[in-house]
Short mmCIF file of C-alpha atoms in Angstrom, two decimals:
data_model
loop_
_atom_site.label_atom_id
_atom_site.label_comp_id
_atom_site.label_asym_id
_atom_site.label_seq_id
_atom_site.Cartn_x
_atom_site.Cartn_y
_atom_site.Cartn_z
CA MET A 1 -0.24 27.34 3.67
CA ASN A 2 0.22 30.99 2.84
CA THR A 3 0.34 31.55 -0.93
CA SER A 4 0.17 35.33 -0.91
CA ALA A 5 1.99 37.10 -3.74
CA SER A 6 3.04 40.03 -1.57
CA PHE A 7 6.69 41.08 -1.83
CA GLN A 8 6.68 43.11 1.36
CA GLY A 9 9.54 42.26 3.68
CA SER A 10 11.13 39.85 1.23
CA SER A 11 14.90 39.77 1.37
CA SER A 12 15.22 38.62 -2.24
CA PRO A 13 13.54 39.77 -5.46
CA PHE A 14 13.34 36.13 -6.55
CA LYS A 15 10.83 35.03 -3.92
CA PHE A 16 7.34 34.48 -5.31
CA PHE A 17 4.43 32.74 -3.54
CA ASN A 18 6.78 31.73 -0.69
CA PHE A 19 9.07 29.81 -3.04
CA ASP A 20 12.71 30.80 -2.66
CA PHE A 21 14.37 30.37 -6.06
CA THR A 22 17.78 31.24 -4.60
CA ILE A 23 17.92 27.86 -2.78
CA PRO A 24 19.19 24.89 -4.80
CA VAL A 25 16.48 22.42 -5.76
CA SER A 26 18.30 19.55 -4.05
CA GLU A 27 18.01 21.41 -0.73
CA LYS A 28 14.30 22.18 -1.11
CA VAL A 29 13.00 18.77 -2.15
CA PRO A 30 12.45 16.48 0.87
CA SER A 31 13.66 12.93 0.80
CA LEU A 32 11.22 10.04 0.31
CA GLU A 33 11.55 9.20 3.99
CA ASP A 34 10.65 12.77 4.98
CA GLN A 35 7.70 12.74 2.59
CA SER A 36 6.45 9.52 4.20
CA LEU A 37 6.76 11.05 7.64
CA ASP A 38 4.63 13.97 6.50
CA PHE A 39 2.14 11.78 4.65
CA TRP A 40 1.28 9.26 7.37
CA GLN A 41 -0.03 10.59 10.66
CA PRO A 42 -1.33 8.31 13.45
CA THR A 43 -4.60 10.21 13.83
CA GLN A 44 -5.34 11.07 10.20
CA ASP A 45 -7.97 8.38 9.59
CA ALA A 46 -9.62 8.94 12.96
CA ASP A 47 -9.75 12.69 12.35
CA LEU A 48 -11.10 12.16 8.85
CA LEU A 49 -13.83 9.90 10.20
CA LYS A 50 -14.84 12.50 12.80
CA GLN A 51 -15.04 15.26 10.21
CA LEU A 52 -16.82 13.23 7.53
CA SER A 53 -18.82 10.79 9.65
CA PHE A 54 -21.95 11.63 7.64
CA ILE A 55 -20.54 9.83 4.57
CA PRO A 56 -21.99 6.30 4.48
CA GLY A 57 -19.44 3.52 4.34
CA LEU A 58 -16.43 5.76 5.07
CA LYS A 59 -15.44 3.85 8.21
CA GLU A 60 -15.58 0.54 6.34
CA ILE A 61 -13.36 1.94 3.57
CA LEU A 62 -10.82 3.28 6.06
CA MET A 63 -10.80 -0.02 7.93
CA LEU A 64 -10.40 -2.01 4.72
CA ARG A 65 -7.32 0.00 3.73
CA GLN A 66 -5.74 -0.50 7.16
CA VAL A 67 -6.60 -4.21 7.21
CA HIS A 68 -5.07 -4.55 3.75
CA ALA A 69 -1.78 -3.11 5.02
CA LEU A 70 -1.82 -5.35 8.09
CA GLU A 71 -2.43 -8.38 5.88
CA HIS A 72 0.61 -7.56 3.74
CA ALA A 73 2.78 -6.90 6.78
CA THR A 74 1.74 -10.21 8.35
CA VAL A 75 2.66 -12.14 5.19
CA TRP A 76 6.07 -10.42 5.14
CA VAL A 77 6.71 -11.27 8.81
CA LEU A 78 5.66 -14.90 8.34
CA SER A 79 7.85 -15.15 5.23
CA GLU A 80 10.83 -13.83 7.18
CA SER A 81 10.31 -16.29 10.03
CA LYS A 82 9.90 -19.19 7.60
CA SER A 83 13.12 -18.26 5.82
CA ALA A 84 15.03 -17.89 9.07
CA TYR A 85 13.78 -21.28 10.23
CA SER A 86 14.49 -23.20 7.03
CA SER A 87 17.81 -21.71 5.93
CA PRO A 88 19.81 -19.59 8.38
CA ALA A 89 21.87 -17.84 5.73
CA GLU A 90 23.57 -14.49 5.83
CA SER A 91 21.41 -11.57 6.84
CA THR A 92 20.07 -9.43 4.03
CA ASN A 93 17.98 -6.30 3.63
CA VAL A 94 15.94 -7.86 0.82
CA GLN A 95 12.36 -8.71 1.78
CA LEU A 96 11.68 -12.43 1.38
CA ASP A 97 8.31 -13.61 0.10
CA ASN A 98 6.75 -16.99 0.91
CA GLU A 99 4.60 -17.65 -2.15
CA LEU A 100 2.70 -20.39 -0.32
CA LEU A 101 0.99 -17.71 1.78
CA GLY A 102 -1.82 -15.47 0.60
CA GLY A 103 -4.47 -13.21 2.01
CA LEU A 104 -7.85 -11.60 1.44
CA SER A 105 -8.86 -8.43 3.28
CA THR A 106 -12.32 -7.40 4.45
CA GLU A 107 -13.47 -4.49 6.58
CA GLN A 108 -13.72 -6.85 9.59
CA GLY A 109 -10.33 -8.54 9.24
CA PHE A 110 -8.42 -10.68 6.80
CA TYR A 111 -8.19 -14.31 5.72
CA LEU A 112 -4.75 -15.88 5.62
CA TYR A 113 -4.31 -18.87 3.32
CA GLY A 114 -1.51 -21.39 3.67
CA GLU A 115 -0.13 -23.78 6.24
CA VAL A 116 0.77 -21.83 9.35
CA ASN A 117 0.63 -22.56 13.05
CA ILE A 118 -1.98 -20.41 14.75
CA SER A 119 0.46 -19.47 17.52
CA ASP A 120 3.01 -18.35 14.94
CA LEU A 121 0.29 -16.40 13.15
CA ARG A 122 -0.77 -14.68 16.36
CA ARG A 123 2.80 -13.60 17.07
CA ALA A 124 3.30 -12.52 13.45
CA VAL A 125 0.17 -10.34 13.44
CA ILE A 126 1.17 -8.59 16.65
CA LEU A 127 4.74 -8.08 15.44
CA ALA A 128 3.56 -6.93 12.00
CA ARG A 129 1.27 -4.31 13.50
CA HIS A 130 4.04 -3.08 15.80
CA ARG A 131 6.61 -2.86 13.03
CA ILE A 132 4.41 -1.18 10.45
CA THR A 133 3.11 1.44 12.90
CA SER A 134 6.65 2.07 14.15
CA GLY A 135 7.93 3.20 10.76
CA GLU A 136 8.46 0.11 8.57
CA TRP A 137 5.84 1.32 6.12
CA ASP A 138 7.24 -0.66 3.20
CA LEU A 139 5.57 -3.69 4.81
CA ALA A 140 2.24 -2.30 3.56
CA VAL A 141 3.21 -2.97 -0.07
CA HIS A 142 3.36 -6.50 -1.51
CA PRO A 143 4.29 -7.53 -5.07
CA ARG A 144 1.64 -10.27 -5.23
CA CYS A 145 -1.21 -7.95 -4.26
CA GLY A 146 -4.27 -7.96 -6.49
CA THR A 147 -3.84 -4.20 -6.85
CA ASN A 148 -0.83 -4.83 -9.08
CA LEU A 149 -2.85 -7.14 -11.31
CA SER A 150 -5.67 -4.62 -11.57
CA VAL A 151 -3.25 -1.84 -12.47
CA ALA A 152 -1.57 -4.05 -15.07
CA MET A 153 -4.89 -4.92 -16.69
CA LEU A 154 -6.09 -1.30 -16.78
CA LEU A 155 -2.76 -0.09 -18.09
CA THR A 156 -2.63 -2.76 -20.79
CA ALA A 157 -6.19 -2.02 -21.88
CA GLY A 158 -5.59 1.72 -21.97
CA LEU A 159 -2.36 1.45 -23.95
CA ALA A 160 -3.91 -1.07 -26.33
CA VAL A 161 -6.85 1.24 -27.06
CA GLY A 162 -4.49 4.18 -27.55
CA VAL A 163 -2.27 2.24 -29.94
CA HIS A 164 -5.30 0.96 -31.83
CA LEU A 165 -6.53 4.50 -32.42
CA LEU A 166 -3.16 6.01 -33.25
CA LEU A 167 -1.73 3.44 -35.64
CA PRO A 168 -3.03 2.65 -39.13
CA PHE A 169 -5.80 0.05 -39.20
CA ARG A 170 -3.64 -2.59 -40.84
CA PRO A 171 -3.00 -5.99 -39.23
CA ILE A 172 0.80 -5.78 -39.04
CA GLU A 173 0.89 -2.30 -37.52
CA GLN A 174 -1.86 -3.21 -35.07
CA LEU A 175 -0.07 -6.39 -33.94
CA ILE A 176 3.19 -4.53 -33.45
CA GLY A 177 1.36 -1.84 -31.52
CA LEU A 178 -0.36 -4.33 -29.26
CA GLY A 179 2.98 -6.00 -28.56
CA LEU A 180 4.53 -2.67 -27.62
CA ALA A 181 1.53 -1.82 -25.45
CA ALA A 182 1.75 -5.12 -23.58
CA THR A 183 5.52 -4.79 -23.10
CA THR A 184 5.23 -1.21 -21.85
CA ALA A 185 2.44 -2.14 -19.46
CA ALA A 186 4.49 -5.04 -18.08
CA GLU A 187 7.40 -2.68 -17.41
CA LEU A 188 5.33 0.05 -15.77
CA ALA A 189 2.79 -2.02 -13.85
CA PRO A 190 4.98 -3.07 -10.87
CA ASP A 191 5.96 0.49 -9.98
CA LEU A 192 2.50 1.92 -10.63
CA GLY A 193 0.94 -0.95 -8.67
CA SER A 194 3.21 -0.21 -5.71
CA MET A 195 2.24 3.46 -5.86
CA ALA A 196 -1.45 2.53 -5.98
CA GLN A 197 -1.03 0.28 -2.94
CA ARG A 198 0.89 2.89 -0.99
CA HIS A 199 -1.51 5.77 -1.62
CA LEU A 200 -4.88 4.20 -2.46
CA THR A 201 -5.52 0.65 -1.32
CA THR A 202 -3.57 0.50 1.95
CA ALA A 203 -3.14 2.69 5.01
CA ILE A 204 -1.01 2.25 8.11
CA PRO A 205 -3.14 0.36 10.70
CA PHE A 206 -2.90 2.89 13.51
CA ASN A 207 -6.58 2.35 14.41
CA LEU A 208 -6.79 -1.44 14.33
CA ALA A 209 -7.03 -3.59 17.43
CA ILE A 210 -6.52 -7.34 16.99
CA GLU A 211 -9.49 -9.14 18.55
CA ASN A 212 -9.06 -12.86 17.78
CA ILE A 213 -7.76 -15.39 15.27
CA THR A 214 -9.79 -18.43 14.28
CA ARG A 215 -9.57 -21.33 11.87
CA THR A 216 -12.45 -21.07 9.42
CA ARG A 217 -13.55 -21.20 5.78
CA ASP A 218 -14.08 -18.27 3.47
CA VAL A 219 -17.18 -17.67 1.33
CA TRP A 220 -15.78 -20.05 -1.32
CA GLY A 221 -15.27 -22.82 1.19
CA ARG A 222 -11.48 -22.60 1.28
CA GLU A 223 -9.77 -23.28 4.60
CA ALA A 224 -8.06 -20.28 6.12
CA HIS A 225 -7.28 -18.44 9.32
CA PHE A 226 -9.34 -15.33 9.93
CA VAL A 227 -7.75 -12.44 11.81
CA LYS A 228 -10.60 -10.36 13.22
CA VAL A 229 -9.90 -6.73 14.05
CA GLY A 230 -11.78 -3.81 15.56
CA TRP A 231 -11.57 -0.05 15.26
CA GLN A 232 -9.91 1.99 18.00
CA GLU A 233 -9.43 5.75 18.19
#
């Protein structure tokens, strides 16, 4: 992006560094949908891997983020199908969450916990990948993700330490401060957790190919289905 401070050829004296201050702010700021379109590109992870292939573990990190998004999208799709099957109510735009389902992502695929037919799971994974790579990027974010819990814990700890240092070292003030810190963290954590998921811990699975789905046990011995994936350019 050109950030030259030259005024040559400018039609307005209010143009600095290519920013036109004569245009209303509402017309210059892109919508969230436009920002998403600019942010996610189908080849961005593949290009990044080609440019920085010398970094150890980069491919595994990129795969883990994409698998994480696919896991969330699969849970959403299964939750929708379960809701449609059990109670055919009026259609709604609100995402429905089946709390009996859960997942755990790895760089090779993800575990899905909960009672689900393997044929339904296979269809859900394929549909989830299609939908999320076709533009339904909200499927990458899930309110029960461990990212939200981690953000809440870090935020609570940070606010608690800040309050402890700022307020007088008397029991009543400290207790009130801790209560305010916990309340504030609880209010902020969901939105901050969603932002962390969207920009840090998930990525649209443009480079994932679904290889197979098997019934297995995780490292703790819990029964689960494992959705194995591979990397594709």
